[in-house]
CSV table of C-alpha atoms and ligand atoms in Angstrom, one decimal:
chain,number,residue,atom,x,y,z
A,72,MET,CA,-0.1,0.4,-0.1
A,73,ASN,CA,1.6,3.5,-0.8
A,74,SER,CA,-0.4,6.0,0.3
A,75,SER,CA,1.6,9.1,-1.5
A,76,THR,CA,0.1,7.3,-4.6
A,77,THR,CA,-2.4,9.4,-6.5
A,78,ARG,CA,-5.9,8.4,-7.5
A,79,LYS,CA,-7.7,9.2,-10.1
A,80,PRO,CA,-10.7,11.3,-8.2
A,81,ILE,CA,-13.8,10.1,-7.8
A,82,ARG,CA,-15.9,13.1,-9.7
A,83,LYS,CA,-18.8,10.4,-11.0
A,84,ALA,CA,-22.3,8.7,-8.8
A,85,VAL,CA,-24.6,6.5,-9.8
A,86,PHE,CA,-27.7,6.2,-8.5
A,87,PRO,CA,-29.9,3.2,-9.5
A,88,VAL,CA,-33.6,4.2,-8.8
A,89,ALA,CA,-35.3,2.4,-11.5
A,90,GLY,CA,-37.0,0.6,-9.3
A,91,MET,CA,-40.9,0.1,-8.3
A,92,GLY,CA,-40.8,0.8,-5.3
A,93,THR,CA,-43.3,-2.6,-4.1
A,94,ARG,CA,-42.6,-2.8,-0.6
A,95,PHE,CA,-44.4,0.8,0.3
A,96,LEU,CA,-46.9,0.9,-2.3
A,97,PRO,CA,-49.7,2.6,-1.9
A,98,ALA,CA,-47.4,5.1,-1.3
A,99,THR,CA,-44.9,4.1,-4.3
A,100,LYS,CA,-47.8,4.1,-7.0
A,101,ALA,CA,-47.4,7.8,-8.5
A,102,ILE,CA,-44.6,8.8,-6.9
A,103,PRO,CA,-40.7,7.3,-6.5
A,104,LYS,CA,-39.9,5.6,-3.4
A,105,GLU,CA,-36.4,7.7,-3.1
A,106,MET,CA,-38.8,11.0,-3.0
A,107,LEU,CA,-40.5,9.7,0.5
A,108,PRO,CA,-38.9,12.1,2.6
A,109,ILE,CA,-37.8,11.4,6.5
A,110,ILE,CA,-39.2,14.2,7.6
A,111,ASP,CA,-39.1,17.1,5.3
A,112,ARG,CA,-36.2,15.9,2.7
A,113,PRO,CA,-36.5,13.2,0.5
A,114,LEU,CA,-34.4,9.7,0.8
A,115,ILE,CA,-33.0,11.1,-2.3
A,116,GLN,CA,-31.4,13.8,-1.2
A,117,TYR,CA,-29.4,12.4,1.2
A,118,ALA,CA,-27.9,10.3,-0.8
A,119,VAL,CA,-26.6,13.4,-3.3
A,120,ASP,CA,-25.5,15.0,-0.4
A,121,GLU,CA,-23.3,12.3,1.0
A,122,ALA,CA,-22.3,12.2,-2.7
A,123,ARG,CA,-21.4,16.3,-2.4
A,124,GLU,CA,-19.8,16.0,0.8
A,125,ALA,CA,-17.3,13.3,-0.3
A,126,GLY,CA,-16.4,15.2,-3.9
A,127,ILE,CA,-18.3,14.0,-5.9
A,128,GLU,CA,-20.1,16.4,-8.8
A,129,GLN,CA,-21.7,14.3,-11.8
A,130,MET,CA,-25.2,12.3,-10.5
A,131,ILE,CA,-25.8,9.8,-12.9
A,132,PHE,CA,-29.4,8.5,-12.2
A,133,VAL,CA,-31.0,5.3,-13.7
A,134,THR,CA,-34.6,6.0,-13.6
A,135,GLY,CA,-37.3,4.1,-15.2
A,136,ARG,CA,-40.6,5.0,-16.4
A,137,GLY,CA,-42.6,7.1,-13.8
A,138,LYS,CA,-39.3,8.5,-12.0
A,139,THR,CA,-39.1,12.2,-13.6
A,140,ALA,CA,-40.0,13.5,-9.9
A,141,ILE,CA,-36.7,13.1,-9.1
A,142,VAL,CA,-35.0,14.6,-11.2
A,143,GLU,CA,-37.9,17.6,-10.5
A,144,HIS,CA,-36.4,17.3,-7.8
A,145,PHE,CA,-33.6,18.7,-8.1
A,146,ASP,CA,-34.2,21.1,-11.4
A,147,ILE,CA,-35.1,25.2,-10.3
A,148,ALA,CA,-38.5,25.4,-9.7
A,149,PHE,CA,-39.2,28.8,-11.5
A,150,GLU,CA,-43.0,29.7,-10.3
A,151,LEU,CA,-42.0,28.3,-7.0
A,152,GLU,CA,-38.6,30.3,-6.4
A,153,THR,CA,-40.4,33.7,-8.4
A,154,THR,CA,-43.6,33.7,-5.7
A,155,MET,CA,-41.4,32.5,-2.7
A,156,SER,CA,-38.8,35.9,-3.3
A,157,GLU,CA,-41.4,38.4,-4.3
A,158,ARG,CA,-43.3,37.0,-0.4
A,159,GLY,CA,-39.8,38.0,1.3
A,160,LYS,CA,-39.0,34.5,2.0
A,161,ALA,CA,-35.9,33.4,2.0
A,162,LEU,CA,-34.5,30.2,-0.4
A,163,ASP,CA,-31.5,29.1,1.0
A,164,ILE,CA,-34.0,25.6,2.1
A,165,LEU,CA,-34.0,24.8,-1.5
A,166,GLU,CA,-29.9,24.9,-2.7
A,167,PRO,CA,-29.4,21.5,-2.1
A,168,THR,CA,-32.2,20.3,-4.5
A,169,ARG,CA,-31.0,23.4,-7.0
A,170,ALA,CA,-27.6,20.7,-9.4
A,171,VAL,CA,-24.9,22.7,-11.5
A,172,PRO,CA,-26.4,22.6,-15.2
A,173,GLY,CA,-25.1,19.0,-16.8
A,174,ASP,CA,-24.8,17.6,-12.9
A,175,ILE,CA,-27.7,15.9,-13.3
A,176,ILE,CA,-27.2,12.7,-15.6
A,177,THR,CA,-29.6,10.3,-16.3
A,178,VAL,CA,-30.3,7.3,-17.8
A,179,ARG,CA,-33.5,4.7,-18.2
A,180,GLN,CA,-33.0,0.8,-17.0
A,181,GLN,CA,-36.3,0.2,-19.0
A,182,VAL,CA,-36.7,-3.5,-18.2
A,183,PRO,CA,-35.9,-4.8,-14.2
A,184,LEU,CA,-33.1,-6.9,-14.9
A,185,GLY,CA,-31.4,-6.6,-11.3
A,186,LEU,CA,-29.1,-4.2,-10.0
A,187,GLY,CA,-26.1,-5.0,-12.1
A,188,HIS,CA,-28.2,-4.2,-14.8
A,189,ALA,CA,-28.6,-1.1,-14.2
A,190,ILE,CA,-25.4,0.0,-12.8
A,191,TRP,CA,-24.7,-1.0,-16.7
A,192,CYS,CA,-26.9,0.9,-18.4
A,193,ALA,CA,-24.9,3.9,-16.9
A,194,ARG,CA,-20.9,2.7,-18.9
A,195,ALA,CA,-21.4,5.2,-21.2
A,196,ILE,CA,-21.5,8.0,-19.2
A,197,VAL,CA,-19.2,6.4,-16.5
A,198,GLY,CA,-16.3,5.7,-20.0
A,199,ASP,CA,-12.8,5.5,-18.1
A,200,ASP,CA,-13.8,7.0,-14.9
A,201,PRO,CA,-13.7,4.9,-11.2
A,202,PHE,CA,-16.7,5.9,-10.1
A,203,ALA,CA,-19.1,5.7,-6.8
A,204,ILE,CA,-22.1,3.8,-6.6
A,205,PHE,CA,-24.9,4.7,-3.5
A,206,LEU,CA,-28.1,2.6,-3.0
A,207,PRO,CA,-30.4,5.9,-1.7
A,208,ASP,CA,-33.1,2.5,0.4
A,209,GLU,CA,-29.7,2.4,2.6
A,210,LEU,CA,-29.5,5.6,4.6
A,211,MET,CA,-26.0,6.4,6.1
A,212,ILE,CA,-25.6,8.9,8.9
A,213,GLY,CA,-21.9,9.9,9.8
A,214,SER,CA,-19.6,12.6,10.2
A,215,PRO,CA,-17.6,12.7,7.7
A,216,GLY,CA,-20.4,10.9,6.1
A,217,CYS,CA,-20.3,7.1,4.2
A,218,MET,CA,-18.9,8.1,1.0
A,219,LYS,CA,-16.0,10.2,2.5
A,220,GLN,CA,-14.9,7.8,5.1
A,221,MET,CA,-14.5,5.6,1.3
A,222,VAL,CA,-13.2,8.0,-0.3
A,223,ASP,CA,-10.5,8.6,2.7
A,224,ALA,CA,-9.7,4.8,2.1
A,225,TYR,CA,-9.7,4.9,-1.8
A,226,GLN,CA,-7.2,7.9,-1.7
A,227,GLU,CA,-4.9,5.0,0.1
A,228,VAL,CA,-5.5,2.1,-1.0
A,229,GLY,CA,-7.6,2.3,-4.3
A,230,GLY,CA,-9.1,-0.4,-6.5
A,231,ASN,CA,-13.0,-0.9,-5.6
A,232,LEU,CA,-14.2,-0.7,-2.4
A,233,ILE,CA,-17.8,-1.4,-0.8
A,234,SER,CA,-18.6,-0.1,2.6
A,235,VAL,CA,-19.5,-3.3,4.9
A,236,LEU,CA,-21.4,-3.5,8.6
A,237,GLU,CA,-22.5,-6.6,10.4
A,238,VAL,CA,-26.2,-7.4,11.1
A,239,PRO,CA,-27.4,-11.0,13.0
A,240,GLN,CA,-26.1,-13.9,11.5
A,241,ALA,CA,-30.3,-14.6,10.2
A,242,GLU,CA,-30.7,-12.0,8.6
A,243,VAL,CA,-27.7,-12.3,5.8
A,244,SER,CA,-29.4,-14.1,3.5
A,245,SER,CA,-30.8,-11.0,2.4
A,246,TYR,CA,-27.7,-8.7,1.5
A,247,GLY,CA,-24.7,-9.1,-0.8
A,248,VAL,CA,-21.8,-11.2,2.5
A,249,ILE,CA,-17.9,-10.6,2.3
A,250,ASP,CA,-15.5,-13.7,2.9
A,251,PRO,CA,-13.4,-10.9,5.3
A,252,GLY,CA,-9.4,-11.6,4.9
A,253,GLU,CA,-6.7,-9.2,7.2
A,254,SER,CA,-8.1,-6.0,8.7
A,255,ARG,CA,-6.6,-2.7,9.5
A,256,GLY,CA,-8.1,-0.3,11.4
A,257,ALA,CA,-11.5,0.3,9.4
A,258,LEU,CA,-10.4,-1.8,6.4
A,259,THR,CA,-10.7,-5.3,5.4
A,260,GLU,CA,-9.3,-6.9,2.3
A,261,VAL,CA,-12.4,-9.2,0.7
A,262,LYS,CA,-11.1,-12.2,-0.5
A,263,GLY,CA,-15.0,-13.4,-1.5
A,264,LEU,CA,-18.6,-12.1,-2.2
A,265,VAL,CA,-21.4,-14.0,-2.0
A,266,GLU,CA,-24.8,-12.8,-3.3
A,267,LYS,CA,-28.3,-13.4,-0.9
A,268,PRO,CA,-26.4,-16.5,0.7
A,269,PRO,CA,-28.6,-19.2,3.0
A,270,VAL,CA,-28.2,-18.3,6.3
A,271,ASP,CA,-25.6,-21.2,7.4
A,272,GLN,CA,-23.3,-21.0,4.0
A,273,ALA,CA,-22.8,-17.4,4.5
A,274,PRO,CA,-18.6,-17.0,4.8
A,275,SER,CA,-19.5,-13.7,7.5
A,276,ASN,CA,-22.0,-11.6,8.7
A,277,LYS,CA,-20.8,-8.9,7.4
A,278,ILE,CA,-23.2,-7.3,4.6
A,279,ILE,CA,-22.7,-4.9,1.6
A,280,SER,CA,-24.4,-2.2,2.7
A,281,GLY,CA,-25.0,0.0,-0.5
A,282,ARG,CA,-21.9,2.4,-0.7
A,283,TYR,CA,-19.3,1.0,-3.7
A,284,ILE,CA,-16.3,3.1,-5.0
A,285,LEU,CA,-15.3,0.4,-8.8
A,286,GLN,CA,-13.4,0.9,-11.1
A,287,PRO,CA,-14.4,1.1,-14.4
A,288,GLU,CA,-13.7,-2.4,-15.9
A,289,VAL,CA,-16.4,-3.5,-14.1
A,290,MET,CA,-18.6,-2.3,-17.0
A,291,ARG,CA,-17.3,-4.6,-18.9
A,292,THR,CA,-17.2,-7.7,-16.6
A,293,LEU,CA,-21.1,-7.5,-16.5
A,294,GLU,CA,-21.5,-6.7,-20.2
A,295,ASN,CA,-21.2,-10.8,-20.0
A,296,GLN,CA,-22.4,-11.6,-16.5
A,297,GLY,CA,-25.2,-13.8,-15.9
A,298,LYS,CA,-27.8,-13.9,-13.6
A,299,GLY,CA,-27.2,-14.8,-10.3
A,300,ALA,CA,-29.8,-14.7,-7.0
A,301,GLY,CA,-33.1,-14.3,-7.8
A,302,GLY,CA,-32.9,-14.5,-11.2
A,303,GLU,CA,-31.4,-11.1,-11.1
A,304,ILE,CA,-27.5,-10.0,-13.0
A,305,GLN,CA,-26.0,-9.0,-9.9
A,306,LEU,CA,-23.3,-6.6,-9.4
A,307,THR,CA,-22.0,-8.6,-6.7
A,308,ASP,CA,-21.3,-11.6,-8.8
A,309,ALA,CA,-19.5,-9.4,-11.5
A,310,MET,CA,-17.5,-7.9,-8.2
A,311,ALA,CA,-16.4,-11.4,-7.4
A,312,ARG,CA,-14.6,-11.9,-10.7
A,313,MET,CA,-13.0,-8.9,-10.0
A,314,ILE,CA,-11.6,-9.9,-7.1
A,315,GLY,CA,-7.7,-11.5,-7.7
A,316,SER,CA,-7.3,-8.5,-10.7
A,317,GLN,CA,-7.8,-5.9,-8.7
A,318,PRO,CA,-7.4,-4.8,-5.2
A,319,PHE,CA,-10.8,-5.0,-3.1
A,320,HIS,CA,-11.1,-3.7,0.4
A,321,ALA,CA,-13.9,-3.6,2.4
A,322,VAL,CA,-14.6,-0.2,5.1
A,323,THR,CA,-16.8,0.0,8.5
A,324,PHE,CA,-18.7,2.0,7.8
A,325,ASP,CA,-18.1,4.3,11.4
A,326,GLY,CA,-21.8,5.5,11.7
A,327,ARG,CA,-24.9,4.7,11.4
A,328,ARG,CA,-26.6,2.8,8.8
A,329,TYR,CA,-31.0,2.5,8.6
A,330,ASP,CA,-32.7,0.0,5.9
A,331,CYS,CA,-35.0,2.4,4.7
A,332,GLY,CA,-36.3,0.2,1.9
A,333,SER,CA,-38.4,-2.0,4.9
A,334,LYS,CA,-41.1,-0.1,6.6
A,335,VAL,CA,-39.6,-0.4,10.4
A,336,GLY,CA,-36.8,0.8,9.0
A,337,PHE,CA,-38.3,4.2,8.1
A,338,VAL,CA,-39.6,4.4,10.7
A,339,GLU,CA,-36.9,4.1,12.5
A,340,ALA,CA,-34.5,6.8,10.7
A,341,THR,CA,-37.8,8.5,10.7
A,342,LEU,CA,-37.4,9.2,14.8
A,343,ALA,CA,-33.8,8.7,14.9
A,344,LEU,CA,-33.4,11.6,12.8
A,345,ALA,CA,-36.2,13.8,14.3
A,346,LEU,CA,-34.9,13.3,18.4
A,347,GLU,CA,-31.5,14.8,16.1
A,348,ARG,CA,-33.5,17.9,15.4
A,349,GLU,CA,-33.0,21.2,17.9
A,350,ASP,CA,-36.3,22.0,16.5
A,351,MET,CA,-38.2,19.3,17.2
A,352,SER,CA,-35.6,16.7,19.1
A,353,ALA,CA,-38.1,18.0,22.4
A,354,ASP,CA,-41.3,17.5,21.0
A,355,VAL,CA,-40.5,14.8,19.4
A,356,ARG,CA,-39.3,13.1,22.5
A,357,ALA,CA,-42.2,14.5,24.7
A,358,MET,CA,-44.9,13.0,21.5
A,359,ALA,CA,-42.5,9.6,21.3
A,360,GLU,CA,-43.3,8.8,25.8
A,361,ARG,CA,-46.5,9.6,25.7
A,362,LEU,CA,-47.4,7.6,22.8
A,363,LEU,CA,-45.5,4.9,24.7
A,364,LYS,CA,-47.6,5.4,28.0
A,365,ALA,CA,-50.6,4.6,25.9
B,259,G1P,C1,-28.6,-4.8,-3.0
B,259,G1P,C2,-27.5,-5.6,-3.0
B,259,G1P,C3,-26.9,-6.4,-1.6
B,259,G1P,C4,-26.5,-4.9,-1.3
B,259,G1P,C5,-27.9,-4.6,-0.4
B,259,G1P,C6,-27.7,-3.7,0.6
B,259,G1P,O1,-30.2,-5.8,-2.7
B,259,G1P,O2,-27.4,-6.8,-4.4
B,259,G1P,O3,-25.5,-6.6,-1.8
B,259,G1P,O4,-26.4,-6.3,0.1
B,259,G1P,O5,-29.0,-4.2,-2.0
B,259,G1P,O6,-29.6,-2.4,0.8
B,259,G1P,P1,-31.6,-5.8,-2.6
B,259,G1P,O7,-31.6,-5.1,-1.5
B,259,G1P,O8,-31.5,-4.8,-4.4
B,259,G1P,O9,-31.6,-6.4,-3.0
């Protein structure tokens, strides 16, 4: 490991957001699940803010039909801003939603063939650059954020990086799982990867938690990737095939993770973040205590 080596910086991130969000129906019938808010920010906004904090400039959304609200969210809302200005209202709350022209790019995943296929749909825009991936369902709260922690680790080791965290063994079959090698601080060498293994065959309880830094060669690997777990083209399978030819490390995220792809996780995230907000924590705490007594 040579910390003085200059790495090509991570400037691009891919956000696979084409999923139909069936677990949150009927809420997600007409709006994308990524637009569901945790308090007052949609999930996609948390992910984009985390990307920006890590120095990422170009956001590539892999969308599908019915997902245009995500792009609208990062546009300038001319009528809204004009009306608010005329009424003397501050616009700073909208600042993180106003993308620099050219920084939001969308491609369509026309058929739901899996996460690996969704990422492959962005290959022309990713080109020959290393890039990040964010799964917005996984809400990562930390200071610095998860991707910033990963970018810092990337400066040191380069290659491919995934964020991992430990879950109870009984839950591993819902995730991508790593076969861990040697560890040094937050970094663990990745010797193998398996998507959604049966509990008794999982190589560890360290799961891939929705953040990646990958080299562009993964696009070539995905090109001829067959179907894997669940009959889908799996990103995990393509990454597994790259181990050995490129450095591969896991970063144990120092922070909190909420699984906003599940209803209970979504409620937990809402409550946890509300309890941290200065403008509402006292009221929310009192409310929670009242509800628990009832
Ligand atoms: C995806 C990945 C899996 C990862 C998980 C994190 O699975 O394929 O490796 O652990 O996200 O949420 P999905 O939740 O799309 O089935």
